[in-house]
mmCIF file with all atom_site columns, C-alpha atoms in Angstrom:
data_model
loop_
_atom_site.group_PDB
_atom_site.id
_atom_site.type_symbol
_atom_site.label_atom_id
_atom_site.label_alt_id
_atom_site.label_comp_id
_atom_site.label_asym_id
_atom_site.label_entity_id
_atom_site.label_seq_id
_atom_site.pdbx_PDB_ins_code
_atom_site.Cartn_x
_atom_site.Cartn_y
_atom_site.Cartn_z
_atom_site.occupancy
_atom_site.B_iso_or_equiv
_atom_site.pdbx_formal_charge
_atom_site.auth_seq_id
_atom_site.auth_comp_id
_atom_site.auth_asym_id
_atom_site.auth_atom_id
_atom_site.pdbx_PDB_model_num
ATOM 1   C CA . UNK A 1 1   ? -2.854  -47.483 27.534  1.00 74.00 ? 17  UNK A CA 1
ATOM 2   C CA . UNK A 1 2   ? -2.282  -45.725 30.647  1.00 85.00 ? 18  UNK A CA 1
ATOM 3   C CA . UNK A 1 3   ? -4.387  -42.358 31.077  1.00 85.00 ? 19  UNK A CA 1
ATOM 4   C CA . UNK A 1 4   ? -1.273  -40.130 31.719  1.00 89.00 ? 20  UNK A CA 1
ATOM 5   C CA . UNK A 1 5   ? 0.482   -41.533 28.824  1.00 89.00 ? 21  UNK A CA 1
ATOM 6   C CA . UNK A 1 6   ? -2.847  -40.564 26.545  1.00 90.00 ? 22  UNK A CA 1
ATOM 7   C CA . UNK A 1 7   ? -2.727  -36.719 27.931  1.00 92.00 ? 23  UNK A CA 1
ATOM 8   C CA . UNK A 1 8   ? 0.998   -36.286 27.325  1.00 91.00 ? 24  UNK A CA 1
ATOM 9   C CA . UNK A 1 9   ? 0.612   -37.703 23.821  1.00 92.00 ? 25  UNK A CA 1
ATOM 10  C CA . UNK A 1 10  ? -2.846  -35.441 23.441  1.00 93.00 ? 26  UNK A CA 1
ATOM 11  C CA . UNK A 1 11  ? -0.255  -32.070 24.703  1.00 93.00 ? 27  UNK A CA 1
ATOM 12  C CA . UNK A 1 12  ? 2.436   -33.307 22.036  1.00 93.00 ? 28  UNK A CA 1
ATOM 13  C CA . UNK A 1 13  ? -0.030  -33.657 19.138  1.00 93.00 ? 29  UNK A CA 1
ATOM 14  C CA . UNK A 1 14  ? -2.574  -30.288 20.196  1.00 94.00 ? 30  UNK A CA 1
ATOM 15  C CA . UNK A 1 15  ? 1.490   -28.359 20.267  1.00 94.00 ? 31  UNK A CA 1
ATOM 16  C CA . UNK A 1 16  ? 2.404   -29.637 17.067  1.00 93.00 ? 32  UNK A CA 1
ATOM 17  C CA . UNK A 1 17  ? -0.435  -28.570 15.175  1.00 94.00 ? 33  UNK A CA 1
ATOM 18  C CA . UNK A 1 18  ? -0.636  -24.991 17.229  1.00 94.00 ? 34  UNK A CA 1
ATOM 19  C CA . UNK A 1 19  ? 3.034   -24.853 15.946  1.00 94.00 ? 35  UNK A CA 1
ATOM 20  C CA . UNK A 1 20  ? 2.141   -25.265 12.633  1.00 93.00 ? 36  UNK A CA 1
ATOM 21  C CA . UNK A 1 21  ? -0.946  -23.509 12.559  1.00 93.00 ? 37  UNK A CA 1
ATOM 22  C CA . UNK A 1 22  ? 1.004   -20.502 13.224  1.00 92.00 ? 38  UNK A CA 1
ATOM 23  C CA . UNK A 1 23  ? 3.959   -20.872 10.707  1.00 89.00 ? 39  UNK A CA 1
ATOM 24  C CA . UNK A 1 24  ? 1.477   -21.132 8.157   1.00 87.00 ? 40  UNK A CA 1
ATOM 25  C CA . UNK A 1 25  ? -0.200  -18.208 9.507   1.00 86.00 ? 41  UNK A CA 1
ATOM 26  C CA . UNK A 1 26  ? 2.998   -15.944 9.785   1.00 84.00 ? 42  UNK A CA 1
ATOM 27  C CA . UNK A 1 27  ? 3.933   -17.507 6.229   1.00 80.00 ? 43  UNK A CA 1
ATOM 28  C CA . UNK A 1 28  ? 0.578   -16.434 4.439   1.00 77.00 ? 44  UNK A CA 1
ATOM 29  C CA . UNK A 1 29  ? 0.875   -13.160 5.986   1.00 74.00 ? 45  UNK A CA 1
ATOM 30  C CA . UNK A 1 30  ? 4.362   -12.277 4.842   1.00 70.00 ? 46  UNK A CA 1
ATOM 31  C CA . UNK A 1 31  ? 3.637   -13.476 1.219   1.00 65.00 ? 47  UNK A CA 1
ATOM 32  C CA . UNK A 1 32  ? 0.834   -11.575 0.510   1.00 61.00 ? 48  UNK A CA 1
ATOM 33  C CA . UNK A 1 33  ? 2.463   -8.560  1.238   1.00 61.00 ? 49  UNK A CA 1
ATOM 34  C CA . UNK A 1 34  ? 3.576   -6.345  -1.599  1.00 67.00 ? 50  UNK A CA 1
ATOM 35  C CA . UNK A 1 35  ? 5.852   -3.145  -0.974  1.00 76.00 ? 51  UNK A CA 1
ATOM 36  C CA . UNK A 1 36  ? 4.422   0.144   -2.221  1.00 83.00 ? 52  UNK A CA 1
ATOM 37  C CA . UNK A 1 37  ? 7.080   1.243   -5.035  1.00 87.00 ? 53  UNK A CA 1
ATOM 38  C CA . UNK A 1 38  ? 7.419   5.197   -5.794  1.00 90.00 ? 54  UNK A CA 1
ATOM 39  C CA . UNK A 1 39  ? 6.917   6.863   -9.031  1.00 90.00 ? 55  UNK A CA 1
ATOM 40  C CA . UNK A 1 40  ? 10.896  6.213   -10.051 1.00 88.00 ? 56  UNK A CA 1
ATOM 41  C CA . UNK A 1 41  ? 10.621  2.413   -9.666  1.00 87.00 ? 57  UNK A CA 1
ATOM 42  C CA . UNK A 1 42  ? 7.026   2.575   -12.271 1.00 87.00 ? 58  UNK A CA 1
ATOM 43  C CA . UNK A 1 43  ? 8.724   4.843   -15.036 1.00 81.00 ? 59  UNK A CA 1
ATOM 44  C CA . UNK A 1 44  ? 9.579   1.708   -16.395 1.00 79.00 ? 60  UNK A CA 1
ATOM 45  C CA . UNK A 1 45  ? 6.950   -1.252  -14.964 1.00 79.00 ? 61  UNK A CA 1
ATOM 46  C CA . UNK A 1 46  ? 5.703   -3.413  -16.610 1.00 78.00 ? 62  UNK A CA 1
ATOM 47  C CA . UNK A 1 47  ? 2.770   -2.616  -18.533 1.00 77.00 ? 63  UNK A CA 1
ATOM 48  C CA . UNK A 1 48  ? -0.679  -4.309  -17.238 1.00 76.00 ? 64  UNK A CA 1
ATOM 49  C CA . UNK A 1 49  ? 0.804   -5.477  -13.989 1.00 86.00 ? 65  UNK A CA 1
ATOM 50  C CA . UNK A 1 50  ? -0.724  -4.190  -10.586 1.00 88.00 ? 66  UNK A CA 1
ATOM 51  C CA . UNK A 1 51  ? 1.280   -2.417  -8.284  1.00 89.00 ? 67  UNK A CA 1
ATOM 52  C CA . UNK A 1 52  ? 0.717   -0.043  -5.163  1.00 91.00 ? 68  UNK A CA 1
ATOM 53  C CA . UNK A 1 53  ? 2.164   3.488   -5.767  1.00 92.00 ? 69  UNK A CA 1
ATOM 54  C CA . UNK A 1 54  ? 2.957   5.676   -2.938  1.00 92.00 ? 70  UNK A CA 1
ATOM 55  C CA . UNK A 1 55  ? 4.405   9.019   -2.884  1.00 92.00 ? 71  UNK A CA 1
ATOM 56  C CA . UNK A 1 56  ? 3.455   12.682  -2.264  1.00 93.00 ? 72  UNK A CA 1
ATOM 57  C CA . UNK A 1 57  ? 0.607   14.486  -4.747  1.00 94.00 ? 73  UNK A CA 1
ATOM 58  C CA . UNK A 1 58  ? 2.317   17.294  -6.732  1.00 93.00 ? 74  UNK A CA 1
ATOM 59  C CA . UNK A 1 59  ? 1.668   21.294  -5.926  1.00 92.00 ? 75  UNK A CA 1
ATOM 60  C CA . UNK A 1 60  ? -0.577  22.582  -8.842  1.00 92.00 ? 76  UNK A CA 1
ATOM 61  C CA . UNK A 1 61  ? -1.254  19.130  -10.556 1.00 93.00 ? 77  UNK A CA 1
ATOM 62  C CA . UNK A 1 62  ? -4.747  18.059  -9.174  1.00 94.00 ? 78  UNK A CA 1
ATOM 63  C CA . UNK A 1 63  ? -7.505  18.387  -12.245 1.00 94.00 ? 79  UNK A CA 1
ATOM 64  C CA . UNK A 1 64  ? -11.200 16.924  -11.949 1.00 92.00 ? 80  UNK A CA 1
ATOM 65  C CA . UNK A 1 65  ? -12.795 16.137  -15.157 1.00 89.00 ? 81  UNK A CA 1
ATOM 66  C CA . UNK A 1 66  ? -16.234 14.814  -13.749 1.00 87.00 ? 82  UNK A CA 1
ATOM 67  C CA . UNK A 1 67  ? -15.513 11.536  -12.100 1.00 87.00 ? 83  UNK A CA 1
ATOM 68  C CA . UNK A 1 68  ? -12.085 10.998  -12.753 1.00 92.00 ? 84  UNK A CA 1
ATOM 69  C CA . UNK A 1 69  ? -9.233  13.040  -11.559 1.00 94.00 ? 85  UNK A CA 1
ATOM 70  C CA . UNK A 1 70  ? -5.985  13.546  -12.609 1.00 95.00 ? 86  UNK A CA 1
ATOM 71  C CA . UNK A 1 71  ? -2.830  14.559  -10.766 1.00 96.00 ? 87  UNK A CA 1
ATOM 72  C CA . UNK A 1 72  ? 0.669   13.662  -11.000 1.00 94.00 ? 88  UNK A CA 1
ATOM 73  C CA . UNK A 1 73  ? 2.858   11.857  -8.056  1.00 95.00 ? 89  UNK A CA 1
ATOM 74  C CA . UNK A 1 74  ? 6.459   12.340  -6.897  1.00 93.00 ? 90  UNK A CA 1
ATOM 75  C CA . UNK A 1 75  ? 9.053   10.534  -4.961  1.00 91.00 ? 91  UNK A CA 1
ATOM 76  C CA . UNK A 1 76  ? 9.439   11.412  -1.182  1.00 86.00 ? 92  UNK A CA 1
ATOM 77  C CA . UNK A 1 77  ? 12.876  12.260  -1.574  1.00 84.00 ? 93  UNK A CA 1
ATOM 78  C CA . UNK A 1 78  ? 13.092  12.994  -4.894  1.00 84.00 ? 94  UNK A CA 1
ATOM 79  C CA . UNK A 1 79  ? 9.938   15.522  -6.064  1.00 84.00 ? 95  UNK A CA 1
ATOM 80  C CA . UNK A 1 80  ? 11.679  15.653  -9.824  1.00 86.00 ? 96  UNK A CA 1
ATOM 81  C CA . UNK A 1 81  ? 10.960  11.978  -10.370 1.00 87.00 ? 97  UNK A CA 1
ATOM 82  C CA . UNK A 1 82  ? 7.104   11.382  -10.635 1.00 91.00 ? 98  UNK A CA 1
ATOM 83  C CA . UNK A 1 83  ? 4.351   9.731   -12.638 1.00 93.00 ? 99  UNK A CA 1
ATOM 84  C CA . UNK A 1 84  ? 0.892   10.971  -14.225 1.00 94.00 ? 100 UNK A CA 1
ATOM 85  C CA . UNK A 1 85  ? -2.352  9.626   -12.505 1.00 95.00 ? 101 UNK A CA 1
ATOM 86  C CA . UNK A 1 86  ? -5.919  9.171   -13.915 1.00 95.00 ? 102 UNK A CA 1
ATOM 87  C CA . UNK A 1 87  ? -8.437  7.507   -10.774 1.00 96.00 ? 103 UNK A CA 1
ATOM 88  C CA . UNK A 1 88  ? -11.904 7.243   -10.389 1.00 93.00 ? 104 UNK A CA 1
ATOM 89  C CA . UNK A 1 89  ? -13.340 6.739   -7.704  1.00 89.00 ? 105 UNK A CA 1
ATOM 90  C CA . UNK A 1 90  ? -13.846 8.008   -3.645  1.00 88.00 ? 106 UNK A CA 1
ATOM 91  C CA . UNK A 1 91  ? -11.884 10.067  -2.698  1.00 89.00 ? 107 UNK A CA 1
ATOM 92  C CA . UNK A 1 92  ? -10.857 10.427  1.011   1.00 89.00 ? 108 UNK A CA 1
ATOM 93  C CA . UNK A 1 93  ? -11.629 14.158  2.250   1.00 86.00 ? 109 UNK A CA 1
ATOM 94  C CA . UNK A 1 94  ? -7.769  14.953  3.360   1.00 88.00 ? 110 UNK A CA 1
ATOM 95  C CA . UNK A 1 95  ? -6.607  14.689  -0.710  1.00 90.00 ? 111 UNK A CA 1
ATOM 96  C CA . UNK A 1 96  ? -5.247  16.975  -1.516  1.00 90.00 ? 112 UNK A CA 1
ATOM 97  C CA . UNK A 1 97  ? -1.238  18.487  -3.007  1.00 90.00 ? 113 UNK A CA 1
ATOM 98  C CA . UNK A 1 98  ? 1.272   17.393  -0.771  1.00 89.00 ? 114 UNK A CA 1
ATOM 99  C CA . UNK A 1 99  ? -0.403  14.412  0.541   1.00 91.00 ? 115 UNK A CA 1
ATOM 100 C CA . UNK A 1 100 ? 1.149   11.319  0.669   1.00 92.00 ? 116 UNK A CA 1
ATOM 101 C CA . UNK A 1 101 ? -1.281  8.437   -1.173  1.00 93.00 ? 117 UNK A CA 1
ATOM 102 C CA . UNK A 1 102 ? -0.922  4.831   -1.614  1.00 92.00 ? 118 UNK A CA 1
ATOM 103 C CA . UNK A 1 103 ? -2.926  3.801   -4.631  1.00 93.00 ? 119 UNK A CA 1
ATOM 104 C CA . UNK A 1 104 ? -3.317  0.148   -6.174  1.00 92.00 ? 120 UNK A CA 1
ATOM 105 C CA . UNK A 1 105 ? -3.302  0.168   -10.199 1.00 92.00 ? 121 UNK A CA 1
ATOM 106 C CA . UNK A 1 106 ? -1.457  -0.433  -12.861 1.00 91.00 ? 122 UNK A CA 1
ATOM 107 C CA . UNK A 1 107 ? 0.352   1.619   -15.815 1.00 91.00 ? 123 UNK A CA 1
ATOM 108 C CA . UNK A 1 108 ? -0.583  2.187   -19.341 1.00 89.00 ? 124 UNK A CA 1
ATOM 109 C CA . UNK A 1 109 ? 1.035   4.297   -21.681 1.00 87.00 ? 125 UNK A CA 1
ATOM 110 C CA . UNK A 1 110 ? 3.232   5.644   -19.090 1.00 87.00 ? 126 UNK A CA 1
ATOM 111 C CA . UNK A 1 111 ? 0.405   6.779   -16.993 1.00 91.00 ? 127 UNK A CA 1
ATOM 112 C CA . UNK A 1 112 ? -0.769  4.799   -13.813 1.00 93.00 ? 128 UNK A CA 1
ATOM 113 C CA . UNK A 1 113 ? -4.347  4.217   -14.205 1.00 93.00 ? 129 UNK A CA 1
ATOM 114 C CA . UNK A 1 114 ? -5.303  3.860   -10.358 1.00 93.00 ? 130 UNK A CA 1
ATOM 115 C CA . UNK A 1 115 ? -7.982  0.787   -9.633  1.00 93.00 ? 131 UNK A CA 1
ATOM 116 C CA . UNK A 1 116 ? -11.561 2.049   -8.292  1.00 93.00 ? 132 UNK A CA 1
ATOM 117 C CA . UNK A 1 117 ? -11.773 2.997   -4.731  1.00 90.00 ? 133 UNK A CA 1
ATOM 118 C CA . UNK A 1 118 ? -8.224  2.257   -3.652  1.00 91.00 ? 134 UNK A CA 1
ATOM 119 C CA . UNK A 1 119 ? -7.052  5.346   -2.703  1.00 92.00 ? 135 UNK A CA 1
ATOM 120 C CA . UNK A 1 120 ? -5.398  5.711   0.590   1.00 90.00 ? 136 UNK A CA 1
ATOM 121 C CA . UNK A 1 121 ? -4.233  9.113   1.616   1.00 90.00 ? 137 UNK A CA 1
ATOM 122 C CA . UNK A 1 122 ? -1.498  8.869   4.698   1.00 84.00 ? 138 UNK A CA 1
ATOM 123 C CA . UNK A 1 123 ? -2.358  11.595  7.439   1.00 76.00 ? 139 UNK A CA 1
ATOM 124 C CA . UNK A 1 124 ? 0.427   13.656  8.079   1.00 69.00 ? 140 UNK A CA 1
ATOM 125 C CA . UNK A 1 125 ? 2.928   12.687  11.097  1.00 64.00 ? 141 UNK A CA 1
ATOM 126 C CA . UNK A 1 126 ? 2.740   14.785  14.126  1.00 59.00 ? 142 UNK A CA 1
ATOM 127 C CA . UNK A 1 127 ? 5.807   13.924  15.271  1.00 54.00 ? 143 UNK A CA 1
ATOM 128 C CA . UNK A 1 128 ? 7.750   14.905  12.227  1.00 56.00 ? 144 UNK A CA 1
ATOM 129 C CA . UNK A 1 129 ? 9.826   18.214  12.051  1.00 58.00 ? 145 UNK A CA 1
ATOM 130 C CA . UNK A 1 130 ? 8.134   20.704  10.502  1.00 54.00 ? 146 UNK A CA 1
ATOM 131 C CA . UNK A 1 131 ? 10.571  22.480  7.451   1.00 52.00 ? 147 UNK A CA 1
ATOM 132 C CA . UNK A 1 132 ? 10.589  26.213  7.898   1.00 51.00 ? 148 UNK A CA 1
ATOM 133 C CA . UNK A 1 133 ? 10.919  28.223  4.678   1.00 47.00 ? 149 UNK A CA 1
#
């Protein structure tokens, strides 16, 4: 077989499995991901199944009994609808009320129990407006 035909057939075979190397990549990536749903879309979840909560951590409802704490967590938009918490576990230094958190768990009893040392707390954007009261 002549030489140049072996390279060409070498680039052709080396593409092909760079192409698919990646589309499985890009496909393994995108279906692992799971969106965050807010307090409103849990009220009603299924019990036992895990899910990542995000939202903002309500004025006035942290409470520490030893390891576990318990607070409640509200919609973004919507601070009426929101959720009890129990978690135990570390907790990043910038918890606090008003925070937004992303915490994996599930819910029981219409409370989501959070899984050990999966809390997240999102660091306030700079480049938001700040609300004047």
């Amino acid at each position: 077989m002549d030489p140049q035909r072996k390279r060409k057939i070498r680039l052709v075979v080396a593409l092909g499995a760079a192409v698919l190397l990646a589309g499985a990549l890009v496909y393994t990536s995108f279906s692992a991901a799971t969106e965050a749903k807010e307090p409103s879309q849990l009220l009603n979840a299924a019990p036992g199944k895990s899910y990542d909560l995000t939202g903002k951590v309500v004025d006035g409802s942290v409470r520490r009994q030893g390891e576990t704490i318990r607070f409640r967590v509200a919609d973004r938009d919507n601070p009426s609808a929101s959720i009890p918490v129990t978690y135990t576990g570390t907790v990043p230094d910038p918890f606090r009320a008003g925070r937004e958190i992303v915490l994996t768990g599930s819910v029981r009893n219409g409370t989501f129990v959070g899984q050990r040392d999966t809390l997240i707390t999102k660091c306030p954007s700079k480049f938001t407006e700040q609300r004047q009261s």
